Amino acid sequence: GQIGMWRIWKELEPTVEILGNGHDSVLTQIPISLVDRLAPQVIECMVNPIMVRGRKMTIYAEAEIGMNWAKKSEDNPKGLDKWVP
């Protein structure tokens, strides 16, 4: 998460605003009109191979998109849902 957050800040700010981070996540804010263009770039920033005992390990990333921070549900149709290009 930390390397990915740094890359988002370095490569995509100020258009992608970093609002916070978790153990393995970064919370960002992107203008709705730019989501389809910038979400793949945010995901790319989060994928950073590391060496573990001489072997390269890659943990892939995905994004959730929504108009608020709660999960999408019947009562919250604009909540977070997995982003699919």
PDB file of N, CA and C in Angstrom:
ATOM      1  N   GLY A   1       0.779  -1.193   0.000  1.00  0.00           N
ATOM      2  CA  GLY A   1       0.000   0.000   0.000  1.00  0.00           C
ATOM      3  C   GLY A   1       0.835   1.279   0.000  1.00  0.00           C
ATOM      4  N   GLN A   2       1.934   1.302   0.758  1.00  0.00           N
ATOM      5  CA  GLN A   2       2.698   2.542   0.896  1.00  0.00           C
ATOM      6  C   GLN A   2       3.378   2.942  -0.415  1.00  0.00           C
ATOM      7  N   ILE A   3       3.973   1.988  -1.117  1.00  0.00           N
ATOM      8  CA  ILE A   3       4.610   2.304  -2.402  1.00  0.00           C
ATOM      9  C   ILE A   3       3.547   2.751  -3.398  1.00  0.00           C
ATOM     10  N   GLY A   4       2.422   2.055  -3.412  1.00  0.00           N
ATOM     11  CA  GLY A   4       1.332   2.426  -4.309  1.00  0.00           C
ATOM     12  C   GLY A   4       0.807   3.823  -4.026  1.00  0.00           C
ATOM     13  N   MET A   5       0.648   4.143  -2.743  1.00  0.00           N
ATOM     14  CA  MET A   5       0.168   5.473  -2.379  1.00  0.00           C
ATOM     15  C   MET A   5       1.172   6.541  -2.826  1.00  0.00           C
ATOM     16  N   TRP A   6       2.452   6.272  -2.627  1.00  0.00           N
ATOM     17  CA  TRP A   6       3.469   7.223  -3.062  1.00  0.00           C
ATOM     18  C   TRP A   6       3.405   7.427  -4.572  1.00  0.00           C
ATOM     19  N   ARG A   7       3.255   6.313  -5.322  1.00  0.00           N
ATOM     20  CA  ARG A   7       3.183   6.429  -6.782  1.00  0.00           C
ATOM     21  C   ARG A   7       1.955   7.223  -7.221  1.00  0.00           C
ATOM     22  N   ILE A   8       0.810   7.004  -6.576  1.00  0.00           N
ATOM     23  CA  ILE A   8      -0.391   7.783  -6.910  1.00  0.00           C
ATOM     24  C   ILE A   8      -0.113   9.257  -6.683  1.00  0.00           C
ATOM     25  N   TRP A   9       0.472   9.578  -5.534  1.00  0.00           N
ATOM     26  CA  TRP A   9       0.790  10.973  -5.214  1.00  0.00           C
ATOM     27  C   TRP A   9       1.757  11.554  -6.248  1.00  0.00           C
ATOM     28  N   LYS A  10       2.805  10.816  -6.590  1.00  0.00           N
ATOM     29  CA  LYS A  10       3.842  11.298  -7.496  1.00  0.00           C
ATOM     30  C   LYS A  10       3.350  11.390  -8.948  1.00  0.00           C
ATOM     31  N   GLU A  11       2.587  10.380  -9.396  1.00  0.00           N
ATOM     32  CA  GLU A  11       2.221  10.278 -10.810  1.00  0.00           C
ATOM     33  C   GLU A  11       0.853  10.866 -11.167  1.00  0.00           C
ATOM     34  N   LEU A  12      -0.083  10.900 -10.223  1.00  0.00           N
ATOM     35  CA  LEU A  12      -1.458  11.249 -10.581  1.00  0.00           C
ATOM     36  C   LEU A  12      -2.036  12.463  -9.854  1.00  0.00           C
ATOM     37  N   GLU A  13      -1.378  12.929  -8.784  1.00  0.00           N
ATOM     38  CA  GLU A  13      -1.850  14.139  -8.110  1.00  0.00           C
ATOM     39  C   GLU A  13      -1.672  15.329  -9.048  1.00  0.00           C
ATOM     40  N   PRO A  14      -2.469  16.338  -9.043  1.00  0.00           N
ATOM     41  CA  PRO A  14      -3.567  16.615  -8.134  1.00  0.00           C
ATOM     42  C   PRO A  14      -4.914  16.081  -8.605  1.00  0.00           C
ATOM     43  N   THR A  15      -4.981  15.483  -9.801  1.00  0.00           N
ATOM     44  CA  THR A  15      -6.270  15.002 -10.317  1.00  0.00           C
ATOM     45  C   THR A  15      -6.834  13.886  -9.454  1.00  0.00           C
ATOM     46  N   VAL A  16      -5.986  12.968  -8.997  1.00  0.00           N
ATOM     47  CA  VAL A  16      -6.405  11.910  -8.081  1.00  0.00           C
ATOM     48  C   VAL A  16      -5.990  12.354  -6.682  1.00  0.00           C
ATOM     49  N   GLU A  17      -6.974  12.633  -5.846  1.00  0.00           N
ATOM     50  CA  GLU A  17      -6.695  13.081  -4.484  1.00  0.00           C
ATOM     51  C   GLU A  17      -6.637  11.878  -3.546  1.00  0.00           C
ATOM     52  N   ILE A  18      -5.599  11.802  -2.749  1.00  0.00           N
ATOM     53  CA  ILE A  18      -5.484  10.749  -1.741  1.00  0.00           C
ATOM     54  C   ILE A  18      -6.185  11.227  -0.484  1.00  0.00           C
ATOM     55  N   LEU A  19      -7.169  10.420  -0.020  1.00  0.00           N
ATOM     56  CA  LEU A  19      -7.925  10.778   1.175  1.00  0.00           C
ATOM     57  C   LEU A  19      -7.465   9.990   2.397  1.00  0.00           C
ATOM     58  N   GLY A  20      -6.882   8.815   2.179  1.00  0.00           N
ATOM     59  CA  GLY A  20      -6.434   8.004   3.302  1.00  0.00           C
ATOM     60  C   GLY A  20      -5.883   6.681   2.819  1.00  0.00           C
ATOM     61  N   ASN A  21      -5.332   5.914   3.763  1.00  0.00           N
ATOM     62  CA  ASN A  21      -4.844   4.591   3.412  1.00  0.00           C
ATOM     63  C   ASN A  21      -5.141   3.616   4.538  1.00  0.00           C
ATOM     64  N   GLY A  22      -5.243   2.352   4.158  1.00  0.00           N
ATOM     65  CA  GLY A  22      -5.428   1.266   5.109  1.00  0.00           C
ATOM     66  C   GLY A  22      -4.237   0.335   5.011  1.00  0.00           C
ATOM     67  N   HIS A  23      -4.350  -0.823   5.614  1.00  0.00           N
ATOM     68  CA  HIS A  23      -3.251  -1.792   5.603  1.00  0.00           C
ATOM     69  C   HIS A  23      -2.795  -2.100   4.179  1.00  0.00           C
ATOM     70  N   ASP A  24      -3.725  -2.354   3.306  1.00  0.00           N
ATOM     71  CA  ASP A  24      -3.376  -2.717   1.928  1.00  0.00           C
ATOM     72  C   ASP A  24      -4.263  -1.985   0.919  1.00  0.00           C
ATOM     73  N   SER A  25      -4.686  -0.790   1.286  1.00  0.00           N
ATOM     74  CA  SER A  25      -5.568  -0.043   0.390  1.00  0.00           C
ATOM     75  C   SER A  25      -5.274   1.448   0.458  1.00  0.00           C
ATOM     76  N   VAL A  26      -5.746   2.134  -0.571  1.00  0.00           N
ATOM     77  CA  VAL A  26      -5.641   3.590  -0.612  1.00  0.00           C
ATOM     78  C   VAL A  26      -7.010   4.117  -1.015  1.00  0.00           C
ATOM     79  N   LEU A  27      -7.510   5.088  -0.269  1.00  0.00           N
ATOM     80  CA  LEU A  27      -8.782   5.728  -0.567  1.00  0.00           C
ATOM     81  C   LEU A  27      -8.489   6.997  -1.354  1.00  0.00           C
ATOM     82  N   THR A  28      -9.046   7.082  -2.548  1.00  0.00           N
ATOM     83  CA  THR A  28      -8.802   8.240  -3.403  1.00  0.00           C
ATOM     84  C   THR A  28     -10.116   8.865  -3.837  1.00  0.00           C
ATOM     85  N   GLN A  29     -10.005  10.039  -4.387  1.00  0.00           N
ATOM     86  CA  GLN A  29     -11.146  10.748  -4.948  1.00  0.00           C
ATOM     87  C   GLN A  29     -10.761  11.193  -6.354  1.00  0.00           C
ATOM     88  N   ILE A  30     -11.616  10.839  -7.319  1.00  0.00           N
ATOM     89  CA  ILE A  30     -11.358  11.126  -8.733  1.00  0.00           C
ATOM     90  C   ILE A  30     -12.603  11.801  -9.312  1.00  0.00           C
ATOM     91  N   PRO A  31     -12.446  12.843 -10.118  1.00  0.00           N
ATOM     92  CA  PRO A  31     -13.628  13.418 -10.774  1.00  0.00           C
ATOM     93  C   PRO A  31     -14.364  12.323 -11.560  1.00  0.00           C
ATOM     94  N   ILE A  32     -15.672  12.267 -11.402  1.00  0.00           N
ATOM     95  CA  ILE A  32     -16.472  11.195 -12.006  1.00  0.00           C
ATOM     96  C   ILE A  32     -16.259  11.098 -13.514  1.00  0.00           C
ATOM     97  N   SER A  33     -16.036  12.224 -14.167  1.00  0.00           N
ATOM     98  CA  SER A  33     -15.850  12.211 -15.625  1.00  0.00           C
ATOM     99  C   SER A  33     -14.524  11.569 -16.029  1.00  0.00           C
ATOM    100  N   LEU A  34     -13.596  11.379 -15.087  1.00  0.00           N
ATOM    101  CA  LEU A  34     -12.275  10.818 -15.400  1.00  0.00           C
ATOM    102  C   LEU A  34     -12.056   9.419 -14.857  1.00  0.00           C
ATOM    103  N   VAL A  35     -13.074   8.832 -14.231  1.00  0.00           N
ATOM    104  CA  VAL A  35     -12.912   7.525 -13.590  1.00  0.00           C
ATOM    105  C   VAL A  35     -12.444   6.463 -14.580  1.00  0.00           C
ATOM    106  N   ASP A  36     -13.066   6.364 -15.733  1.00  0.00           N
ATOM    107  CA  ASP A  36     -12.699   5.305 -16.679  1.00  0.00           C
ATOM    108  C   ASP A  36     -11.272   5.448 -17.188  1.00  0.00           C
ATOM    109  N   ARG A  37     -10.758   6.659 -17.222  1.00  0.00           N
ATOM    110  CA  ARG A  37      -9.377   6.882 -17.666  1.00  0.00           C
ATOM    111  C   ARG A  37      -8.379   6.695 -16.527  1.00  0.00           C
ATOM    112  N   LEU A  38      -8.741   7.159 -15.327  1.00  0.00           N
ATOM    113  CA  LEU A  38      -7.771   7.173 -14.236  1.00  0.00           C
ATOM    114  C   LEU A  38      -7.793   5.936 -13.338  1.00  0.00           C
ATOM    115  N   ALA A  39      -8.922   5.242 -13.225  1.00  0.00           N
ATOM    116  CA  ALA A  39      -8.969   4.054 -12.356  1.00  0.00           C
ATOM    117  C   ALA A  39      -7.917   3.019 -12.762  1.00  0.00           C
ATOM    118  N   PRO A  40      -7.728   2.727 -14.068  1.00  0.00           N
ATOM    119  CA  PRO A  40      -6.670   1.783 -14.422  1.00  0.00           C
ATOM    120  C   PRO A  40      -5.279   2.270 -14.024  1.00  0.00           C
ATOM    121  N   GLN A  41      -5.055   3.578 -14.061  1.00  0.00           N
ATOM    122  CA  GLN A  41      -3.755   4.117 -13.675  1.00  0.00           C
ATOM    123  C   GLN A  41      -3.543   4.009 -12.169  1.00  0.00           C
ATOM    124  N   VAL A  42      -4.607   4.198 -11.389  1.00  0.00           N
ATOM    125  CA  VAL A  42      -4.510   4.019  -9.935  1.00  0.00           C
ATOM    126  C   VAL A  42      -4.169   2.566  -9.623  1.00  0.00           C
ATOM    127  N   ILE A  43      -4.852   1.632 -10.283  1.00  0.00           N
ATOM    128  CA  ILE A  43      -4.575   0.210 -10.074  1.00  0.00           C
ATOM    129  C   ILE A  43      -3.131  -0.105 -10.448  1.00  0.00           C
ATOM    130  N   GLU A  44      -2.664   0.429 -11.560  1.00  0.00           N
ATOM    131  CA  GLU A  44      -1.278   0.209 -11.986  1.00  0.00           C
ATOM    132  C   GLU A  44      -0.296   0.707 -10.924  1.00  0.00           C
ATOM    133  N   CYS A  45      -0.588   1.845 -10.323  1.00  0.00           N
ATOM    134  CA  CYS A  45       0.284   2.378  -9.266  1.00  0.00           C
ATOM    135  C   CYS A  45       0.329   1.449  -8.054  1.00  0.00           C
ATOM    136  N   MET A  46      -0.747   0.719  -7.807  1.00  0.00           N
ATOM    137  CA  MET A  46      -0.823  -0.154  -6.632  1.00  0.00           C
ATOM    138  C   MET A  46      -0.114  -1.498  -6.833  1.00  0.00           C
ATOM    139  N   VAL A  47       0.157  -1.885  -8.063  1.00  0.00           N
ATOM    140  CA  VAL A  47       0.811  -3.172  -8.342  1.00  0.00           C
ATOM    141  C   VAL A  47       2.316  -2.946  -8.426  1.00  0.00           C
ATOM    142  N   ASN A  48       3.033  -3.404  -7.400  1.00  0.00           N
ATOM    143  CA  ASN A  48       4.475  -3.172  -7.305  1.00  0.00           C
ATOM    144  C   ASN A  48       5.173  -4.456  -6.889  1.00  0.00           C
ATOM    145  N   PRO A  49       5.736  -5.197  -7.841  1.00  0.00           N
ATOM    146  CA  PRO A  49       6.419  -6.450  -7.504  1.00  0.00           C
ATOM    147  C   PRO A  49       7.544  -6.216  -6.497  1.00  0.00           C
ATOM    148  N   ILE A  50       7.704  -7.181  -5.591  1.00  0.00           N
ATOM    149  CA  ILE A  50       8.793  -7.127  -4.613  1.00  0.00           C
ATOM    150  C   ILE A  50       9.525  -8.465  -4.623  1.00  0.00           C
ATOM    151  N   MET A  51      10.767  -8.441  -4.215  1.00  0.00           N
ATOM    152  CA  MET A  51      11.562  -9.663  -4.140  1.00  0.00           C
ATOM    153  C   MET A  51      11.413 -10.273  -2.745  1.00  0.00           C
ATOM    154  N   VAL A  52      11.110 -11.567  -2.706  1.00  0.00           N
ATOM    155  CA  VAL A  52      10.997 -12.309  -1.454  1.00  0.00           C
ATOM    156  C   VAL A  52      11.846 -13.569  -1.592  1.00  0.00           C
ATOM    157  N   ARG A  53      12.925 -13.620  -0.836  1.00  0.00           N
ATOM    158  CA  ARG A  53      13.842 -14.767  -0.880  1.00  0.00           C
ATOM    159  C   ARG A  53      14.271 -15.108  -2.303  1.00  0.00           C
ATOM    160  N   GLY A  54      14.605 -14.079  -3.047  1.00  0.00           N
ATOM    161  CA  GLY A  54      15.118 -14.272  -4.396  1.00  0.00           C
ATOM    162  C   GLY A  54      14.068 -14.498  -5.465  1.00  0.00           C
ATOM    163  N   ARG A  55      12.796 -14.454  -5.099  1.00  0.00           N
ATOM    164  CA  ARG A  55      11.722 -14.639  -6.079  1.00  0.00           C
ATOM    165  C   ARG A  55      10.849 -13.389  -6.122  1.00  0.00           C
ATOM    166  N   LYS A  56      10.407 -13.057  -7.326  1.00  0.00           N
ATOM    167  CA  LYS A  56       9.555 -11.877  -7.479  1.00  0.00           C
ATOM    168  C   LYS A  56       8.117 -12.247  -7.117  1.00  0.00           C
ATOM    169  N   MET A  57       7.506 -11.429  -6.241  1.00  0.00           N
ATOM    170  CA  MET A  57       6.123 -11.643  -5.826  1.00  0.00           C
ATOM    171  C   MET A  57       5.309 -10.413  -6.232  1.00  0.00           C
ATOM    172  N   THR A  58       4.167 -10.660  -6.861  1.00  0.00           N
ATOM    173  CA  THR A  58       3.286  -9.576  -7.276  1.00  0.00           C
ATOM    174  C   THR A  58       1.904  -9.818  -6.688  1.00  0.00           C
ATOM    175  N   ILE A  59       1.382  -8.817  -6.005  1.00  0.00           N
ATOM    176  CA  ILE A  59       0.012  -8.862  -5.501  1.00  0.00           C
ATOM    177  C   ILE A  59      -0.790  -7.900  -6.367  1.00  0.00           C
ATOM    178  N   TYR A  60      -1.794  -8.434  -7.006  1.00  0.00           N
ATOM    179  CA  TYR A  60      -2.577  -7.620  -7.923  1.00  0.00           C
ATOM    180  C   TYR A  60      -3.597  -6.779  -7.171  1.00  0.00           C
ATOM    181  N   ALA A  61      -4.117  -5.761  -7.813  1.00  0.00           N
ATOM    182  CA  ALA A  61      -5.024  -4.812  -7.179  1.00  0.00           C
ATOM    183  C   ALA A  61      -6.320  -4.711  -7.966  1.00  0.00           C
ATOM    184  N   GLU A  62      -7.332  -4.213  -7.297  1.00  0.00           N
ATOM    185  CA  GLU A  62      -8.605  -3.923  -7.934  1.00  0.00           C
ATOM    186  C   GLU A  62      -9.160  -2.664  -7.296  1.00  0.00           C
ATOM    187  N   ALA A  63     -10.207  -2.132  -7.889  1.00  0.00           N
ATOM    188  CA  ALA A  63     -10.784  -0.884  -7.389  1.00  0.00           C
ATOM    189  C   ALA A  63     -12.274  -1.056  -7.147  1.00  0.00           C
ATOM    190  N   GLU A  64     -12.757  -0.313  -6.180  1.00  0.00           N
ATOM    191  CA  GLU A  64     -14.187  -0.165  -5.958  1.00  0.00           C
ATOM    192  C   GLU A  64     -14.513   1.307  -6.172  1.00  0.00           C
ATOM    193  N   ILE A  65     -15.630   1.555  -6.842  1.00  0.00           N
ATOM    194  CA  ILE A  65     -16.034   2.909  -7.185  1.00  0.00           C
ATOM    195  C   ILE A  65     -17.422   3.162  -6.608  1.00  0.00           C
ATOM    196  N   GLY A  66     -17.633   4.345  -6.071  1.00  0.00           N
ATOM    197  CA  GLY A  66     -18.953   4.698  -5.565  1.00  0.00           C
ATOM    198  C   GLY A  66     -19.036   6.183  -5.262  1.00  0.00           C
ATOM    199  N   MET A  67     -20.241   6.631  -5.017  1.00  0.00           N
ATOM    200  CA  MET A  67     -20.469   8.037  -4.696  1.00  0.00           C
ATOM    201  C   MET A  67     -20.420   8.282  -3.185  1.00  0.00           C
ATOM    202  N   ASN A  68     -20.254   7.206  -2.392  1.00  0.00           N
ATOM    203  CA  ASN A  68     -20.073   7.318  -0.951  1.00  0.00           C
ATOM    204  C   ASN A  68     -19.231   6.131  -0.493  1.00  0.00           C
ATOM    205  N   TRP A  69     -18.868   6.074   0.777  1.00  0.00           N
ATOM    206  CA  TRP A  69     -17.913   5.068   1.241  1.00  0.00           C
ATOM    207  C   TRP A  69     -18.555   3.768   1.713  1.00  0.00           C
ATOM    208  N   ALA A  70     -19.871   3.694   1.724  1.00  0.00           N
ATOM    209  CA  ALA A  70     -20.553   2.458   2.143  1.00  0.00           C
ATOM    210  C   ALA A  70     -20.669   1.509   0.948  1.00  0.00           C
ATOM    211  N   LYS A  71     -20.807   0.221   1.235  1.00  0.00           N
ATOM    212  CA  LYS A  71     -20.965  -0.773   0.169  1.00  0.00           C
ATOM    213  C   LYS A  71     -22.301  -0.570  -0.548  1.00  0.00           C
ATOM    214  N   LYS A  72     -22.316  -0.891  -1.834  1.00  0.00           N
ATOM    215  CA  LYS A  72     -23.534  -0.803  -2.626  1.00  0.00           C
ATOM    216  C   LYS A  72     -24.538  -1.825  -2.091  1.00  0.00           C
ATOM    217  N   SER A  73     -25.785  -1.393  -1.985  1.00  0.00           N
ATOM    218  CA  SER A  73     -26.859  -2.278  -1.526  1.00  0.00           C
ATOM    219  C   SER A  73     -28.168  -1.752  -2.090  1.00  0.00           C
ATOM    220  N   GLU A  74     -29.238  -2.455  -1.782  1.00  0.00           N
ATOM    221  CA  GLU A  74     -30.551  -2.007  -2.231  1.00  0.00           C
ATOM    222  C   GLU A  74     -30.879  -0.630  -1.640  1.00  0.00           C
ATOM    223  N   ASP A  75     -30.472  -0.421  -0.399  1.00  0.00           N
ATOM    224  CA  ASP A  75     -30.717   0.860   0.262  1.00  0.00           C
ATOM    225  C   ASP A  75     -29.682   1.926  -0.102  1.00  0.00           C
ATOM    226  N   ASN A  76     -28.573   1.505  -0.708  1.00  0.00           N
ATOM    227  CA  ASN A  76     -27.486   2.423  -1.061  1.00  0.00           C
ATOM    228  C   ASN A  76     -27.005   2.119  -2.485  1.00  0.00           C
ATOM    229  N   PRO A  77     -27.807   2.424  -3.487  1.00  0.00           N
ATOM    230  CA  PRO A  77     -27.464   2.040  -4.862  1.00  0.00           C
ATOM    231  C   PRO A  77     -26.238   2.746  -5.439  1.00  0.00           C
ATOM    232  N   LYS A  78     -25.800   3.836  -4.823  1.00  0.00           N
ATOM    233  CA  LYS A  78     -24.621   4.557  -5.315  1.00  0.00           C
ATOM    234  C   LYS A  78     -23.385   4.281  -4.474  1.00  0.00           C
ATOM    235  N   GLY A  79     -23.423   3.219  -3.683  1.00  0.00           N
ATOM    236  CA  GLY A  79     -22.299   2.878  -2.831  1.00  0.00           C
ATOM    237  C   GLY A  79     -21.187   2.163  -3.587  1.00  0.00           C
ATOM    238  N   LEU A  80     -20.152   1.784  -2.851  1.00  0.00           N
ATOM    239  CA  LEU A  80     -18.966   1.153  -3.440  1.00  0.00           C
ATOM    240  C   LEU A  80     -19.302  -0.197  -4.065  1.00  0.00           C
ATOM    241  N   ASP A  81     -18.832  -0.382  -5.279  1.00  0.00           N
ATOM    242  CA  ASP A  81     -18.992  -1.639  -6.014  1.00  0.00           C
ATOM    243  C   ASP A  81     -17.728  -1.856  -6.826  1.00  0.00           C
ATOM    244  N   LYS A  82     -17.394  -3.122  -7.067  1.00  0.00           N
ATOM    245  CA  LYS A  82     -16.169  -3.430  -7.830  1.00  0.00           C
ATOM    246  C   LYS A  82     -16.214  -2.732  -9.181  1.00  0.00           C
ATOM    247  N   TRP A  83     -15.108  -2.069  -9.514  1.00  0.00           N
ATOM    248  CA  TRP A  83     -15.019  -1.369 -10.790  1.00  0.00           C
ATOM    249  C   TRP A  83     -14.612  -2.357 -11.869  1.00  0.00           C
ATOM    250  N   VAL A  84     -15.391  -2.347 -12.944  1.00  0.00           N
ATOM    251  CA  VAL A  84     -15.105  -3.197 -14.099  1.00  0.00           C
ATOM    252  C   VAL A  84     -15.025  -2.272 -15.307  1.00  0.00           C
ATOM    253  N   PRO A  85     -13.874  -2.273 -15.997  1.00  0.00           N
ATOM    254  CA  PRO A  85     -13.726  -1.356 -17.149  1.00  0.00           C
ATOM    255  C   PRO A  85     -14.711  -1.675 -18.268  1.00  0.00           C
TER     256      PRO A  85
END
